[in-house]
PDB file of C-alpha atoms and ligand atoms in Angstrom:
ATOM      1  CA  UNK I   1      -5.215  30.338  53.263  1.00  0.00           C
ATOM      2  CA  UNK I   2      -5.016  27.920  50.553  1.00  0.00           C
ATOM      3  CA  UNK I   3      -8.022  26.558  48.665  1.00  0.00           C
ATOM      4  CA  UNK I   4      -7.638  23.119  46.998  1.00  0.00           C
ATOM      5  CA  UNK I   5     -10.282  22.467  44.298  1.00  0.00           C
ATOM      6  CA  UNK I   6     -10.736  18.609  44.494  1.00  0.00           C
ATOM      7  CA  UNK I   7     -13.563  18.131  41.938  1.00  0.00           C
ATOM      8  CA  UNK I   8     -13.344  16.697  38.675  1.00  0.00           C
ATOM      9  CA  UNK I   9     -13.834  19.082  35.637  1.00  0.00           C
ATOM     10  CA  UNK I  10     -17.187  17.853  33.859  1.00  0.00           C
ATOM     11  CA  UNK I  11     -16.355  17.399  30.317  1.00  0.00           C
ATOM     12  CA  UNK I  12     -17.728  15.203  27.466  1.00  0.00           C
ATOM     13  CA  UNK I  13     -14.888  12.742  27.411  1.00  0.00           C
ATOM     14  CA  UNK I  14     -14.560  11.929  31.353  1.00  0.00           C
ATOM     15  CA  UNK I  15     -15.125   8.438  32.689  1.00  0.00           C
ATOM     16  CA  UNK I  16     -18.664   7.541  33.697  1.00  0.00           C
ATOM     17  CA  UNK I  17     -20.023   4.608  35.273  1.00  0.00           C
ATOM     18  CA  UNK I  18     -20.614   1.651  32.737  1.00  0.00           C
ATOM     19  CA  UNK I  19     -23.786   2.354  31.072  1.00  0.00           C
ATOM     20  CA  UNK I  20     -24.159   5.798  31.972  1.00  0.00           C
ATOM     21  CA  UNK I  21     -23.613   8.312  29.218  1.00  0.00           C
ATOM     22  CA  UNK I  22     -21.116  11.057  29.534  1.00  0.00           C
ATOM     23  CA  UNK I  23     -22.184  14.739  29.907  1.00  0.00           C
ATOM     24  CA  UNK I  24     -23.462  16.671  26.824  1.00  0.00           C
ATOM     25  CA  UNK I  25     -22.901  20.256  26.625  1.00  0.00           C
ATOM     26  CA  UNK I  26     -24.857  21.748  23.573  1.00  0.00           C
ATOM     27  CA  UNK I  27     -24.883  25.435  22.589  1.00  0.00           C
ATOM     28  CA  UNK I  28     -28.272  27.145  23.085  1.00  0.00           C
ATOM     29  CA  UNK I  29     -27.035  30.819  22.225  1.00  0.00           C
ATOM     30  CA  UNK I  30     -23.533  31.779  20.966  1.00  0.00           C
ATOM     31  CA  UNK I  31     -22.388  35.202  20.243  1.00  0.00           C
ATOM     32  CA  UNK I  32     -20.307  33.907  17.389  1.00  0.00           C
ATOM     33  CA  UNK I  33     -23.666  33.133  15.741  1.00  0.00           C
ATOM     34  CA  UNK I  34     -25.076  36.541  16.487  1.00  0.00           C
ATOM     35  CA  UNK I  35     -26.822  35.594  19.649  1.00  0.00           C
ATOM     36  CA  UNK I  36     -26.873  38.111  22.588  1.00  0.00           C
ATOM     37  CA  UNK I  37     -24.868  35.825  24.999  1.00  0.00           C
ATOM     38  CA  UNK I  38     -23.431  32.575  25.358  1.00  0.00           C
ATOM     39  CA  UNK I  39     -25.804  29.911  26.989  1.00  0.00           C
ATOM     40  CA  UNK I  40     -25.447  26.016  27.002  1.00  0.00           C
ATOM     41  CA  UNK I  41     -27.904  23.118  27.370  1.00  0.00           C
ATOM     42  CA  UNK I  42     -26.157  20.627  29.604  1.00  0.00           C
ATOM     43  CA  UNK I  43     -27.302  16.993  30.062  1.00  0.00           C
ATOM     44  CA  UNK I  44     -25.641  14.604  32.604  1.00  0.00           C
ATOM     45  CA  UNK I  45     -26.255  11.899  35.027  1.00  0.00           C
ATOM     46  CA  UNK I  46     -26.572  12.917  38.476  1.00  0.00           C
ATOM     47  CA  UNK I  47     -23.857  10.792  39.548  1.00  0.00           C
ATOM     48  CA  UNK I  48     -21.375  12.219  37.032  1.00  0.00           C
ATOM     49  CA  UNK I  49     -17.993  13.267  38.200  1.00  0.00           C
ATOM     50  CA  UNK I  50     -17.357  14.265  41.877  1.00  0.00           C
ATOM     51  CA  UNK I  51     -20.782  13.875  43.400  1.00  0.00           C
ATOM     52  CA  UNK I  52     -22.894  13.260  46.543  1.00  0.00           C
ATOM     53  CA  UNK I  53     -25.063  10.204  47.064  1.00  0.00           C
ATOM     54  CA  UNK I  54     -28.119  11.126  49.119  1.00  0.00           C
ATOM     55  CA  UNK I  55     -30.089   8.165  51.151  1.00  0.00           C
ATOM     56  CA  UNK I  56     -32.612   7.778  48.264  1.00  0.00           C
ATOM     57  CA  UNK I  57     -29.862   6.604  45.853  1.00  0.00           C
ATOM     58  CA  UNK I  58     -30.221   3.060  47.540  1.00  0.00           C
ATOM     59  CA  UNK I  59     -33.110   3.351  49.999  1.00  0.00           C
ATOM     60  CA  UNK I  60     -36.481   4.202  48.268  1.00  0.00           C
ATOM     61  CA  UNK I  61     -38.541   6.742  49.926  1.00  0.00           C
ATOM     62  CA  UNK I  62     -35.673   8.243  51.785  1.00  0.00           C
ATOM     63  CA  UNK I  63     -34.167  11.806  51.703  1.00  0.00           C
ATOM     64  CA  UNK I  64     -33.029  13.060  48.375  1.00  0.00           C
ATOM     65  CA  UNK I  65     -30.070  15.230  47.588  1.00  0.00           C
ATOM     66  CA  UNK I  66     -32.147  18.486  48.617  1.00  0.00           C
ATOM     67  CA  UNK I  67     -32.467  17.262  52.117  1.00  0.00           C
ATOM     68  CA  UNK I  68     -28.800  16.233  52.893  1.00  0.00           C
ATOM     69  CA  UNK I  69     -27.855  17.969  56.124  1.00  0.00           C
ATOM     70  CA  UNK I  70     -25.647  21.060  55.214  1.00  0.00           C
ATOM     71  CA  UNK I  71     -23.736  21.045  58.241  1.00  0.00           C
ATOM     72  CA  UNK I  72     -22.473  17.544  57.341  1.00  0.00           C
ATOM     73  CA  UNK I  73     -21.173  19.038  54.139  1.00  0.00           C
ATOM     74  CA  UNK I  74     -19.149  21.822  55.552  1.00  0.00           C
ATOM     75  CA  UNK I  75     -16.576  21.622  58.393  1.00  0.00           C
ATOM     76  CA  UNK I  76     -13.412  20.074  59.550  1.00  0.00           C
ATOM     77  CA  UNK I  77     -12.264  17.050  57.512  1.00  0.00           C
ATOM     78  CA  UNK I  78      -9.466  14.485  57.576  1.00  0.00           C
ATOM     79  CA  UNK I  79      -7.647  13.499  54.325  1.00  0.00           C
ATOM     80  CA  UNK I  80      -6.595   9.896  55.193  1.00  0.00           C
ATOM     81  CA  UNK I  81      -3.764   8.101  52.856  1.00  0.00           C
ATOM     82  CA  UNK I  82      -4.482   4.476  52.083  1.00  0.00           C
ATOM     83  CA  UNK I  83      -1.497   3.127  50.258  1.00  0.00           C
ATOM     84  CA  UNK I  84      -2.778  -0.683  50.394  1.00  0.00           C
ATOM     85  CA  UNK I  85      -3.877  -2.594  47.205  1.00  0.00           C
ATOM     86  CA  UNK I  86      -6.891  -4.339  48.924  1.00  0.00           C
ATOM     87  CA  UNK I  87     -10.155  -2.330  49.843  1.00  0.00           C
ATOM     88  CA  UNK I  88     -10.174  -0.339  53.133  1.00  0.00           C
ATOM     89  CA  UNK I  89     -11.468  -2.412  56.015  1.00  0.00           C
ATOM     90  CA  UNK I  90     -12.360  -1.828  59.541  1.00  0.00           C
ATOM     91  CA  UNK I  91      -9.228  -3.545  60.775  1.00  0.00           C
ATOM     92  CA  UNK I  92      -7.117  -1.121  58.750  1.00  0.00           C
ATOM     93  CA  UNK I  93      -9.198   1.663  60.248  1.00  0.00           C
ATOM     94  CA  UNK I  94      -8.538   0.407  63.847  1.00  0.00           C
ATOM     95  CA  UNK I  95      -4.743   1.323  63.152  1.00  0.00           C
ATOM     96  CA  UNK I  96      -5.370   4.624  60.903  1.00  0.00           C
ATOM     97  CA  UNK I  97      -5.057   6.813  63.930  1.00  0.00           C
ATOM     98  CA  UNK I  98      -8.199   8.896  63.117  1.00  0.00           C
ATOM     99  CA  UNK I  99      -8.909  11.324  66.143  1.00  0.00           C
ATOM    100  CA  UNK I 100     -12.029  10.523  68.100  1.00  0.00           C
ATOM    101  CA  UNK I 101     -14.913  12.723  66.913  1.00  0.00           C
ATOM    102  CA  UNK I 102     -13.693  13.089  63.442  1.00  0.00           C
ATOM    103  CA  UNK I 103     -16.937  13.782  61.353  1.00  0.00           C
ATOM    104  CA  UNK I 104     -15.535  14.059  57.750  1.00  0.00           C
ATOM    105  CA  UNK I 105     -12.952  11.639  56.317  1.00  0.00           C
ATOM    106  CA  UNK I 106     -11.837  11.468  52.692  1.00  0.00           C
ATOM    107  CA  UNK I 107      -9.722   8.566  51.619  1.00  0.00           C
ATOM    108  CA  UNK I 108      -6.898   9.384  49.269  1.00  0.00           C
ATOM    109  CA  UNK I 109      -5.844   6.081  47.550  1.00  0.00           C
ATOM    110  CA  UNK I 110      -3.927   5.084  44.326  1.00  0.00           C
ATOM    111  CA  UNK I 111      -7.061   5.715  42.553  1.00  0.00           C
ATOM    112  CA  UNK I 112      -6.307   9.524  42.453  1.00  0.00           C
ATOM    113  CA  UNK I 113      -3.334   8.885  40.281  1.00  0.00           C
ATOM    114  CA  UNK I 114      -5.890   8.094  37.447  1.00  0.00           C
ATOM    115  CA  UNK I 115      -7.150  11.631  37.514  1.00  0.00           C
ATOM    116  CA  UNK I 116      -3.730  12.938  36.367  1.00  0.00           C
ATOM    117  CA  UNK I 117      -5.328  12.105  32.813  1.00  0.00           C
ATOM    118  CA  UNK I 118      -8.843  13.237  33.178  1.00  0.00           C
ATOM    119  CA  UNK I 119      -9.946  11.442  29.987  1.00  0.00           C
ATOM    120  CA  UNK I 120      -8.594   7.870  31.392  1.00  0.00           C
ATOM    121  CA  UNK I 121     -11.256   5.177  30.864  1.00  0.00           C
ATOM    122  CA  UNK I 122     -13.210   3.854  33.697  1.00  0.00           C
ATOM    123  CA  UNK I 123     -11.391   1.174  35.349  1.00  0.00           C
ATOM    124  CA  UNK I 124     -13.424  -1.317  37.644  1.00  0.00           C
ATOM    125  CA  UNK I 125     -10.129  -2.098  39.544  1.00  0.00           C
ATOM    126  CA  UNK I 126     -10.473   0.746  42.092  1.00  0.00           C
ATOM    127  CA  UNK I 127      -9.760   0.771  45.873  1.00  0.00           C
ATOM    128  CA  UNK I 128     -13.062   1.252  47.931  1.00  0.00           C
ATOM    129  CA  UNK I 129     -14.346   0.664  51.383  1.00  0.00           C
ATOM    130  CA  UNK I 130     -15.495  -2.945  52.445  1.00  0.00           C
ATOM    131  CA  UNK I 131     -18.504  -3.501  54.645  1.00  0.00           C
ATOM    132  CA  UNK I 132     -16.274  -3.727  57.746  1.00  0.00           C
ATOM    133  CA  UNK I 133     -15.026  -0.187  57.210  1.00  0.00           C
ATOM    134  CA  UNK I 134     -18.636   1.227  56.585  1.00  0.00           C
ATOM    135  CA  UNK I 135     -19.715  -0.175  60.078  1.00  0.00           C
ATOM    136  CA  UNK I 136     -16.468   1.025  61.509  1.00  0.00           C
ATOM    137  CA  UNK I 137     -17.270   4.566  60.181  1.00  0.00           C
ATOM    138  CA  UNK I 138     -20.952   4.594  61.265  1.00  0.00           C
ATOM    139  CA  UNK I 139     -19.812   3.536  64.722  1.00  0.00           C
ATOM    140  CA  UNK I 140     -17.190   6.255  64.926  1.00  0.00           C
ATOM    141  CA  UNK I 141     -20.159   8.814  64.240  1.00  0.00           C
ATOM    142  CA  UNK I 142     -18.382   9.956  60.871  1.00  0.00           C
ATOM    143  CA  UNK I 143     -20.950  12.116  59.124  1.00  0.00           C
ATOM    144  CA  UNK I 144     -19.537  12.340  55.649  1.00  0.00           C
ATOM    145  CA  UNK I 145     -17.224   9.837  53.776  1.00  0.00           C
ATOM    146  CA  UNK I 146     -15.449  10.572  50.571  1.00  0.00           C
ATOM    147  CA  UNK I 147     -13.467   8.308  48.100  1.00  0.00           C
ATOM    148  CA  UNK I 148     -11.139   9.248  45.062  1.00  0.00           C
ATOM    149  CA  UNK I 149     -13.183   7.211  42.603  1.00  0.00           C
ATOM    150  CA  UNK I 150     -16.640   6.971  41.188  1.00  0.00           C
ATOM    151  CA  UNK I 151     -18.001   4.561  43.836  1.00  0.00           C
ATOM    152  CA  UNK I 152     -17.490   4.103  47.544  1.00  0.00           C
ATOM    153  CA  UNK I 153     -17.767   0.304  47.278  1.00  0.00           C
ATOM    154  CA  UNK I 154     -16.154  -2.268  45.220  1.00  0.00           C
ATOM    155  CA  UNK I 155     -17.249  -2.961  41.860  1.00  0.00           C
ATOM    156  CA  UNK I 156     -19.626  -5.714  41.255  1.00  0.00           C
ATOM    157  CA  UNK I 157     -21.147  -5.310  44.707  1.00  0.00           C
ATOM    158  CA  UNK I 158     -24.598  -5.280  43.244  1.00  0.00           C
ATOM    159  CA  UNK I 159     -24.675  -9.063  43.426  1.00  0.00           C
ATOM    160  CA  UNK I 160     -24.420  -8.709  47.317  1.00  0.00           C
ATOM    161  CA  UNK I 161     -26.850  -5.778  47.731  1.00  0.00           C
ATOM    162  CA  UNK I 162     -24.528  -2.785  47.905  1.00  0.00           C
ATOM    163  CA  UNK I 163     -23.814  -3.311  51.696  1.00  0.00           C
ATOM    164  CA  UNK I 164     -21.461  -0.402  52.003  1.00  0.00           C
ATOM    165  CA  UNK I 165     -23.749   2.058  50.514  1.00  0.00           C
ATOM    166  CA  UNK I 166     -26.640   0.785  52.537  1.00  0.00           C
ATOM    167  CA  UNK I 167     -24.863   0.716  55.898  1.00  0.00           C
ATOM    168  CA  UNK I 168     -23.726   4.449  55.426  1.00  0.00           C
ATOM    169  CA  UNK I 169     -26.817   5.795  53.930  1.00  0.00           C
ATOM    170  CA  UNK I 170     -29.010   4.081  56.522  1.00  0.00           C
ATOM    171  CA  UNK I 171     -27.091   6.019  59.097  1.00  0.00           C
ATOM    172  CA  UNK I 172     -27.330   9.325  57.296  1.00  0.00           C
ATOM    173  CA  UNK I 173     -23.858   9.305  56.391  1.00  0.00           C
ATOM    174  CA  UNK I 174     -23.057  11.652  53.340  1.00  0.00           C
ATOM    175  CA  UNK I 175     -21.196   9.877  50.618  1.00  0.00           C
ATOM    176  CA  UNK I 176     -18.798  11.699  48.286  1.00  0.00           C
ATOM    177  CA  UNK I 177     -17.530   9.927  45.253  1.00  0.00           C
ATOM    178  CA  UNK I 178     -15.127  10.866  42.473  1.00  0.00           C
ATOM    179  CA  UNK I 179     -12.682  13.133  44.401  1.00  0.00           C
ATOM    180  CA  UNK I 180      -9.531  13.954  42.768  1.00  0.00           C
ATOM    181  CA  UNK I 181      -6.968  14.011  45.628  1.00  0.00           C
ATOM    182  CA  UNK I 182      -3.901  13.443  43.687  1.00  0.00           C
ATOM    183  CA  UNK I 183      -2.592  17.044  44.506  1.00  0.00           C
ATOM    184  CA  UNK I 184      -3.477  17.070  48.279  1.00  0.00           C
ATOM    185  CA  UNK I 185      -1.501  16.016  51.304  1.00  0.00           C
ATOM    186  CA  UNK I 186      -2.990  13.831  54.089  1.00  0.00           C
ATOM    187  CA  UNK I 187      -4.055  15.912  56.964  1.00  0.00           C
ATOM    188  CA  UNK I 188      -6.613  18.339  58.395  1.00  0.00           C
ATOM    189  CA  UNK I 189      -8.561  20.927  56.129  1.00  0.00           C
ATOM    190  CA  UNK I 190     -11.910  22.423  56.172  1.00  0.00           C
ATOM    191  CA  UNK I 191     -14.243  21.000  53.821  1.00  0.00           C
ATOM    192  CA  UNK I 192     -16.823  22.713  51.661  1.00  0.00           C
ATOM    193  CA  UNK I 193     -18.818  20.532  49.468  1.00  0.00           C
ATOM    194  CA  UNK I 194     -21.844  21.811  47.318  1.00  0.00           C
ATOM    195  CA  UNK I 195     -24.190  19.535  45.554  1.00  0.00           C
ATOM    196  CA  UNK I 196     -26.836  21.152  43.614  1.00  0.00           C
ATOM    197  CA  UNK I 197     -30.513  21.286  45.155  1.00  0.00           C
ATOM    198  CA  UNK I 198     -32.678  19.006  42.911  1.00  0.00           C
ATOM    199  CA  UNK I 199     -35.728  18.291  44.338  1.00  0.00           C
ATOM    200  CA  UNK I 200     -35.778  14.786  45.700  1.00  0.00           C
ATOM    201  CA  UNK I 201     -32.605  14.351  43.595  1.00  0.00           C
ATOM    202  CA  UNK I 202     -31.134  10.832  43.443  1.00  0.00           C
ATOM    203  CA  UNK I 203     -27.731  12.357  43.433  1.00  0.00           C
ATOM    204  CA  UNK I 204     -25.843  15.375  42.362  1.00  0.00           C
ATOM    205  CA  UNK I 205     -22.304  16.585  41.004  1.00  0.00           C
ATOM    206  CA  UNK I 206     -20.794  18.602  43.641  1.00  0.00           C
ATOM    207  CA  UNK I 207     -17.868  21.444  43.689  1.00  0.00           C
ATOM    208  CA  UNK I 208     -15.758  20.307  46.521  1.00  0.00           C
ATOM    209  CA  UNK I 209     -12.902  22.650  48.173  1.00  0.00           C
ATOM    210  CA  UNK I 210     -10.425  21.696  50.799  1.00  0.00           C
ATOM    211  CA  UNK I 211      -9.357  24.644  52.761  1.00  0.00           C
ATOM    212  CA  UNK I 212      -5.877  24.756  54.395  1.00  0.00           C
ATOM    213  CA  UNK I 213      -5.298  27.497  56.844  1.00  0.00           C
TER     214      UNK I 213
HETATM  215 ZN1   ZN J 301     -22.796   7.847  43.303  1.00  0.00          ZN
END
């Protein structure tokens, strides 16, 4: 058995969404200063690094991160390679060969190459899903979908009301963003995704493992 850690390391100089501050890690106790232990105070946006979007991220009054179904977060998963330069569409998914009944899908795109240097600044020109892909995945019964950059939908989608997020979250599909798949081959794995349990949380960083048996 091999375990692939596909989460980003949380560090002060990591790229964040424009307008969101990066994580701050401040010492509370340090043994080097005579304290009994090492403890830090950490401050970060709840969509920092590898993270999960719960329905309340875009649908007011809907479940927060503490109510994301845990059985969607753990189980068989397909890593699908997308080598195009455009966004992933329903038409492309028609030919992607995804087996019927697939419940968890992670898209490995050229975005993952950016994570080779974890301090590479945010780049709005990333590959994402278009609205037809979101509807395709909902119709196929997918319960979790992940992407290897900081949003599942193209940059600037706020102008058109974030239709990809809305379509997925309305159907209770769990969205995982900010995956680092550069070292992972396409294929079948067991997924373990553990967002923190913030009460009514609007998102949470997650540690994500792909288990290869
Ligand atoms: Zn997010």
